[in-house]
Short mmCIF file of C-alpha atoms and ligand atoms in Angstrom, two decimals:
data_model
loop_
_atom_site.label_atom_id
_atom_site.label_comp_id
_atom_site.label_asym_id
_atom_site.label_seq_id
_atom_site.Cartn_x
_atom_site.Cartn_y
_atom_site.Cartn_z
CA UNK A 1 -101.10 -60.52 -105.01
CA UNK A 2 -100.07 -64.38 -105.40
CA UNK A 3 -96.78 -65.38 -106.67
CA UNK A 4 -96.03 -68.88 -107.53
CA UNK A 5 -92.65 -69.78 -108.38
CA UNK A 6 -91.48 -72.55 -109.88
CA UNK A 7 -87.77 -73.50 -109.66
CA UNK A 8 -85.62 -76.61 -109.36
CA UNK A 9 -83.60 -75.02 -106.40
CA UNK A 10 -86.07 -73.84 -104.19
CA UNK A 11 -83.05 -73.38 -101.16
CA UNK A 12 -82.04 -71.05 -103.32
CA UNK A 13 -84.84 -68.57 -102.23
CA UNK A 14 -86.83 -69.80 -99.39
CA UNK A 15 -84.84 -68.14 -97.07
CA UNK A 16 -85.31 -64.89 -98.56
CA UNK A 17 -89.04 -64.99 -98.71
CA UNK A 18 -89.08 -65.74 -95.40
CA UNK A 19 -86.75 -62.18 -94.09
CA UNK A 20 -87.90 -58.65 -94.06
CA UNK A 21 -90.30 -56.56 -96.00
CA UNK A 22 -91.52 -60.33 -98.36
CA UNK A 23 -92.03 -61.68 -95.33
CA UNK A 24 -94.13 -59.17 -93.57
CA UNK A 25 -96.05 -58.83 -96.86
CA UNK A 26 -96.87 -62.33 -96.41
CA UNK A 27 -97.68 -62.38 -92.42
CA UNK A 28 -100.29 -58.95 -93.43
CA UNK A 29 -101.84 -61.08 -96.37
CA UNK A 30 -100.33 -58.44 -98.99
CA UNK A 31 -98.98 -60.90 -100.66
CA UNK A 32 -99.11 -64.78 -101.19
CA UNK A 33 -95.58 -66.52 -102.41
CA UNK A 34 -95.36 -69.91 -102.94
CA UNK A 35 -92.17 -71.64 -104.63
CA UNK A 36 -93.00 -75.23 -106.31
CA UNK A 37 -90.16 -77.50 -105.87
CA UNK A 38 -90.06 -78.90 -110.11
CA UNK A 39 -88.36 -82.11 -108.78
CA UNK A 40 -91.52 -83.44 -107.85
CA UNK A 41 -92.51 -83.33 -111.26
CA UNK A 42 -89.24 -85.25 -112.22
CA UNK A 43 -89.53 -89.10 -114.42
CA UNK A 44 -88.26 -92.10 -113.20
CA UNK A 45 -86.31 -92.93 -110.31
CA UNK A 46 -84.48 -90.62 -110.39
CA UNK A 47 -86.98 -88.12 -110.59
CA UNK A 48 -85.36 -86.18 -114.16
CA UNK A 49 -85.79 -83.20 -114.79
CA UNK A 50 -82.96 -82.03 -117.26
CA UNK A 51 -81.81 -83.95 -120.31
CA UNK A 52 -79.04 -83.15 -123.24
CA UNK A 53 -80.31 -80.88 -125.94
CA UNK A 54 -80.92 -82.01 -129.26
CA UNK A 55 -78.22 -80.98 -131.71
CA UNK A 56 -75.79 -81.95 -129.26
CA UNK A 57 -73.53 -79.03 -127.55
CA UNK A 58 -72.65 -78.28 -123.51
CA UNK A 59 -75.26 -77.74 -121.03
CA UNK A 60 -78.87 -79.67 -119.77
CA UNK A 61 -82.01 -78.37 -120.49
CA UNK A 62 -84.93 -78.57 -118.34
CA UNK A 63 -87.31 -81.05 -119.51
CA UNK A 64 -90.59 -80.01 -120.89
CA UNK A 65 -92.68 -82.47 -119.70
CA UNK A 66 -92.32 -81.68 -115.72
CA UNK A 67 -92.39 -77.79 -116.38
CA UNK A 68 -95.75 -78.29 -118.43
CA UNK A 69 -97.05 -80.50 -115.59
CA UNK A 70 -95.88 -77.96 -112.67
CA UNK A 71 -97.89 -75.52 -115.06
CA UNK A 72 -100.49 -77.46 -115.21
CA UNK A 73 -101.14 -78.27 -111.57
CA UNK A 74 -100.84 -74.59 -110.94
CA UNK A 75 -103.27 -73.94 -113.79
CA UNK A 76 -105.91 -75.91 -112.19
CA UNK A 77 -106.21 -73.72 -109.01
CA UNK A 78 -105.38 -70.38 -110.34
CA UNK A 79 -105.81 -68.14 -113.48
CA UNK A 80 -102.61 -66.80 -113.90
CA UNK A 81 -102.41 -63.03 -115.54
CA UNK A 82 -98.86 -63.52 -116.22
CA UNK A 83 -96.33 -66.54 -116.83
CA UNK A 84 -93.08 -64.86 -116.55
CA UNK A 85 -89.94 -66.71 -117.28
CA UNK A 86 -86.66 -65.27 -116.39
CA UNK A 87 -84.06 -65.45 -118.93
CA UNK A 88 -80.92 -63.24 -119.55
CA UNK A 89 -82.70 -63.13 -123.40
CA UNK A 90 -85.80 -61.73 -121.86
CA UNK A 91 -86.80 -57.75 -121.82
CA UNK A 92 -84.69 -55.75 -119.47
CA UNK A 93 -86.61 -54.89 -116.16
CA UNK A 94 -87.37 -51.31 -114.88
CA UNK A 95 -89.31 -49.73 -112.20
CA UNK A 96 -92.26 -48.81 -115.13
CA UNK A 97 -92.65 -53.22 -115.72
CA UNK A 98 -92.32 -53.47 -112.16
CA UNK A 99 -95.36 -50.66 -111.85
CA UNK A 100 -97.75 -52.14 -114.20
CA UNK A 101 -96.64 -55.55 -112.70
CA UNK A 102 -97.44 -55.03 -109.24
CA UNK A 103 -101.03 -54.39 -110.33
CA UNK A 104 -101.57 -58.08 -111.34
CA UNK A 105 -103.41 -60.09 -109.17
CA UNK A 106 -102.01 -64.14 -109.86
CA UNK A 107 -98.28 -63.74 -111.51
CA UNK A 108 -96.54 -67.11 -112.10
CA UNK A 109 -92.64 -67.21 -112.34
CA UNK A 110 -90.48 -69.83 -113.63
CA UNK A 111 -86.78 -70.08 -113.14
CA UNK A 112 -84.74 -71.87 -115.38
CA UNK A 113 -81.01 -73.57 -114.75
CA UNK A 114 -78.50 -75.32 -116.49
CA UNK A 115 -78.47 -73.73 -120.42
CA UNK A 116 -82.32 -72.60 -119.94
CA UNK A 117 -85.55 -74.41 -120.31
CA UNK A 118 -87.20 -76.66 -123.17
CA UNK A 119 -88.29 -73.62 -126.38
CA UNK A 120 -91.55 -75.60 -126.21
CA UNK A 121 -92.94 -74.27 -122.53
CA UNK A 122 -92.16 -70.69 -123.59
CA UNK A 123 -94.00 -71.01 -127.25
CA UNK A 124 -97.18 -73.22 -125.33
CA UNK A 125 -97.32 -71.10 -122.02
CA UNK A 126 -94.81 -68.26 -121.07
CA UNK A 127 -96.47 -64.66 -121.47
CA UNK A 128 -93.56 -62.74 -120.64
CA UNK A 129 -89.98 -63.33 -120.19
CA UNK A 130 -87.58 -60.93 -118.22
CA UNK A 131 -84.05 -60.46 -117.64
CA UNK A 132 -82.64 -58.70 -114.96
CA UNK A 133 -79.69 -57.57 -116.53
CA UNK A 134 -76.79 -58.23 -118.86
CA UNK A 135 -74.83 -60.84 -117.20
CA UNK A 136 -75.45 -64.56 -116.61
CA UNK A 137 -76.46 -65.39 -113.28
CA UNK A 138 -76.66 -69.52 -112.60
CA UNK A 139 -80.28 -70.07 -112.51
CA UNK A 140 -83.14 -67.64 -112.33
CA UNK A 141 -84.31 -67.74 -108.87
CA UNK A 142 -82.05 -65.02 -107.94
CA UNK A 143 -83.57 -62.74 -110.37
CA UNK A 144 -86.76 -63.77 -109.35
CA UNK A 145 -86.33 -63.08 -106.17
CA UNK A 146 -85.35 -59.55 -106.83
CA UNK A 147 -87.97 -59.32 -109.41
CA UNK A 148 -90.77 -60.16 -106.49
CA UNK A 149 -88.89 -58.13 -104.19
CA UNK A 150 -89.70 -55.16 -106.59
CA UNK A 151 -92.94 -56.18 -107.14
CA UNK A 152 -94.04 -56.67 -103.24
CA UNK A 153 -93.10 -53.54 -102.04
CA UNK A 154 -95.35 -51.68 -104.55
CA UNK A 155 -98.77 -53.41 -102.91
CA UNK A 156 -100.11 -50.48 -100.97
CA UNK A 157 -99.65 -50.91 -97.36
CA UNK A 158 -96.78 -53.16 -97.77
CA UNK A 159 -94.17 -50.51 -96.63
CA UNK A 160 -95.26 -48.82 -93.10
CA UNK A 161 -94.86 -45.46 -94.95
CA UNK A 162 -96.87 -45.48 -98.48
CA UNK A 163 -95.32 -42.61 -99.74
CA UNK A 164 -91.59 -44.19 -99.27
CA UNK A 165 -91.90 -46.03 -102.10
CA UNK A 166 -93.64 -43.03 -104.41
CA UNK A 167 -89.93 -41.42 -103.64
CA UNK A 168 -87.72 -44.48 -104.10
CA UNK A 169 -85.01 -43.81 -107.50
CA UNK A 170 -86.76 -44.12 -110.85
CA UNK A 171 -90.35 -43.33 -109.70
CA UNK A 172 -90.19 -40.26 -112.30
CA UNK A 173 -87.59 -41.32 -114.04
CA UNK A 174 -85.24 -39.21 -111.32
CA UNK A 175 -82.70 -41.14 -108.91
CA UNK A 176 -83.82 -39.98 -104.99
CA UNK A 177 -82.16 -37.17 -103.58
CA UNK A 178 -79.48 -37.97 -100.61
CA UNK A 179 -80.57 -38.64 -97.51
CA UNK A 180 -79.19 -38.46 -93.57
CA UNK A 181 -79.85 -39.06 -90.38
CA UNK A 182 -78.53 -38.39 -86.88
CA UNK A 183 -75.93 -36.76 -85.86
CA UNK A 184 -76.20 -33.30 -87.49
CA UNK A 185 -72.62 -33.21 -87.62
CA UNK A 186 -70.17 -36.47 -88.05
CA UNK A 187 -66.42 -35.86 -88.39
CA UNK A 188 -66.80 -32.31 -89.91
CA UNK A 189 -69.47 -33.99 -92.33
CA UNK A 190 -72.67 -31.78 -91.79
CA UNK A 191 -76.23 -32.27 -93.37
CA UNK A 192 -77.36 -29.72 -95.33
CA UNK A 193 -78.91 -26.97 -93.41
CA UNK A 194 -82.23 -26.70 -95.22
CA UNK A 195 -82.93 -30.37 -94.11
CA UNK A 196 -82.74 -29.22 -90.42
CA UNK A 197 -84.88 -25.91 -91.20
CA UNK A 198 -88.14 -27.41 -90.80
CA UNK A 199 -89.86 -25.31 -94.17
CA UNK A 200 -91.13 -28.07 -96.09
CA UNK A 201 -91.62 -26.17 -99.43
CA UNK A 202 -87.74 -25.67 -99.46
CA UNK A 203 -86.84 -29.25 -98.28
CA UNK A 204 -89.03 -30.46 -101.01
CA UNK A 205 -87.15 -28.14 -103.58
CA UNK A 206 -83.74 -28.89 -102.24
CA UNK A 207 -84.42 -32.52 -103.15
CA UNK A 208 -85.97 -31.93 -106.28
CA UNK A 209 -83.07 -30.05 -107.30
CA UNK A 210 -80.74 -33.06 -105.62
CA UNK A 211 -82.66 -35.49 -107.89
CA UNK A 212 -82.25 -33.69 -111.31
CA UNK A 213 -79.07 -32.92 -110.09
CA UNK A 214 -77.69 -36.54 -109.28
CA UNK A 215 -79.27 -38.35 -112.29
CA UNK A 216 -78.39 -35.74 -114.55
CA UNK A 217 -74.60 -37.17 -113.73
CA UNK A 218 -75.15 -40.61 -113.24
CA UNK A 219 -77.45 -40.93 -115.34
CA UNK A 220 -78.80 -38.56 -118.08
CA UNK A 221 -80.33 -41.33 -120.22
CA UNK A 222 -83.07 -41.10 -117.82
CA UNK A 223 -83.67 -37.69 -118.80
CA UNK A 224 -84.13 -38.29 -122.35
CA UNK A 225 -87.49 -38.42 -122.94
N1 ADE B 301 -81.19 -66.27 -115.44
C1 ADE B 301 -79.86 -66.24 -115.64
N2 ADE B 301 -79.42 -65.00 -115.79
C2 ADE B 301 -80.50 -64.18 -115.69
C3 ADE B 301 -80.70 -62.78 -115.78
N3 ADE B 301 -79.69 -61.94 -116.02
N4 ADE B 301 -81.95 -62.32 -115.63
C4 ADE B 301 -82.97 -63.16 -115.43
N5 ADE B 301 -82.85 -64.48 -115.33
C5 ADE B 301 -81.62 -65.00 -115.46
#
């Protein structure tokens, strides 16, 4: 998969492409992410990229014409199965987008700042526009990055153990079942015994019943389908 990213803060998130599971996805060839710095695009001197909105009120908008030519340039190399802009107006995401997501080949993000991004590139190019929640971050590269983080560890062979992420909360629409490690015992804390049993019919059923169980308290609007 190739990601292209398009912000005017691109600090924001190199560092966390560059850590971890992203960045081993990108060392394996999994996955290609590239983040497109939109002050190059900038006018003038001063290399502008925001401006005051029309009707007058708080808050710079980011210019159309850079975006459209960052889009452009980007347009010219790759076909692009997705322009997704991330916007607290946008559709909320969940682990189904993320599924049917991850099996895009060329996805194209842009992040907006300031009090969001000229209407004109999402009417002329934006395909998709996604919100990681209700709240108002600063800019969008932070939900991008979570939003690619989602997406990356989805590509087959991206985690060591392809199954891990088959059992990771809301595959199913279940929350995962608790999990533990060494020691057996901690401070009079013990795992449950049927984890240490070794039958893996009643392991499996244990945390089945764990799963149900747990989002059936946090959360049963999962359930209702
Ligand atoms: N940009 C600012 N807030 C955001 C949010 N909640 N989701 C996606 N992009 C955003």
């Amino acid at each position: 998969m190739r990601i292209d990213i398009i912000t005017c803060q691109p600090g924001l998130i190199e560092g966390f492409f560059s850590q971890s599971i992203v960045k081993n996805a990108q060392t394996n060839g999994h996955a290609a992410i590239y983040i497109h710095d939109l002050r190059k695009y900038g006018q003038g001197n001063y290399k502008q990229i925001d401006d005051y909105q029309y009707g007058g009120g708080a808050g710079m908008v980011l210019m159309v014409e850079p975006l459209a030519n960052c889009i452009r340039d980007l347009q010219k190399e790759t076909v692009y199965d997705e322009i997704i802009y991330m916007t607290p107006d946008g559709v909320t995401l969940n682990q189904k987008t993320v599924n049917s997501l991850s099996l895009r080949k060329n996805i194209m993000i842009i992040c907006g700042h300031y009090k969001g991004i000229d209407e004109r590139i999402r009417e002329m190019f934006v395909t998709m526009e996604i919100s990681i929640g209700d709240y108002v971050l600063s800019g969008g590269e932070l939900a991008a990055a979570v939003f690619t983080d989602a997406l990356v560890r989805l590509i087959p062979g991206v985690l060591n153990d392809e199954t891990s992420a088959l059992t990771d909360s809301f595959q199913d629409n279940l929350l995962a079942p608790p999990v533990y490690s060494r020691p057996a015992s901690f401070e009079g804390h013990e795992v449950p015994p049927v984890l240490l049993s070794g039958n893996e019919k009643n392991i499996n059923d244990w945390r089945l019943e764990k799963s149900i169980e747990r989002t059936r308290i946090r959360r049963p609007d999962l359930l209702d389908f």
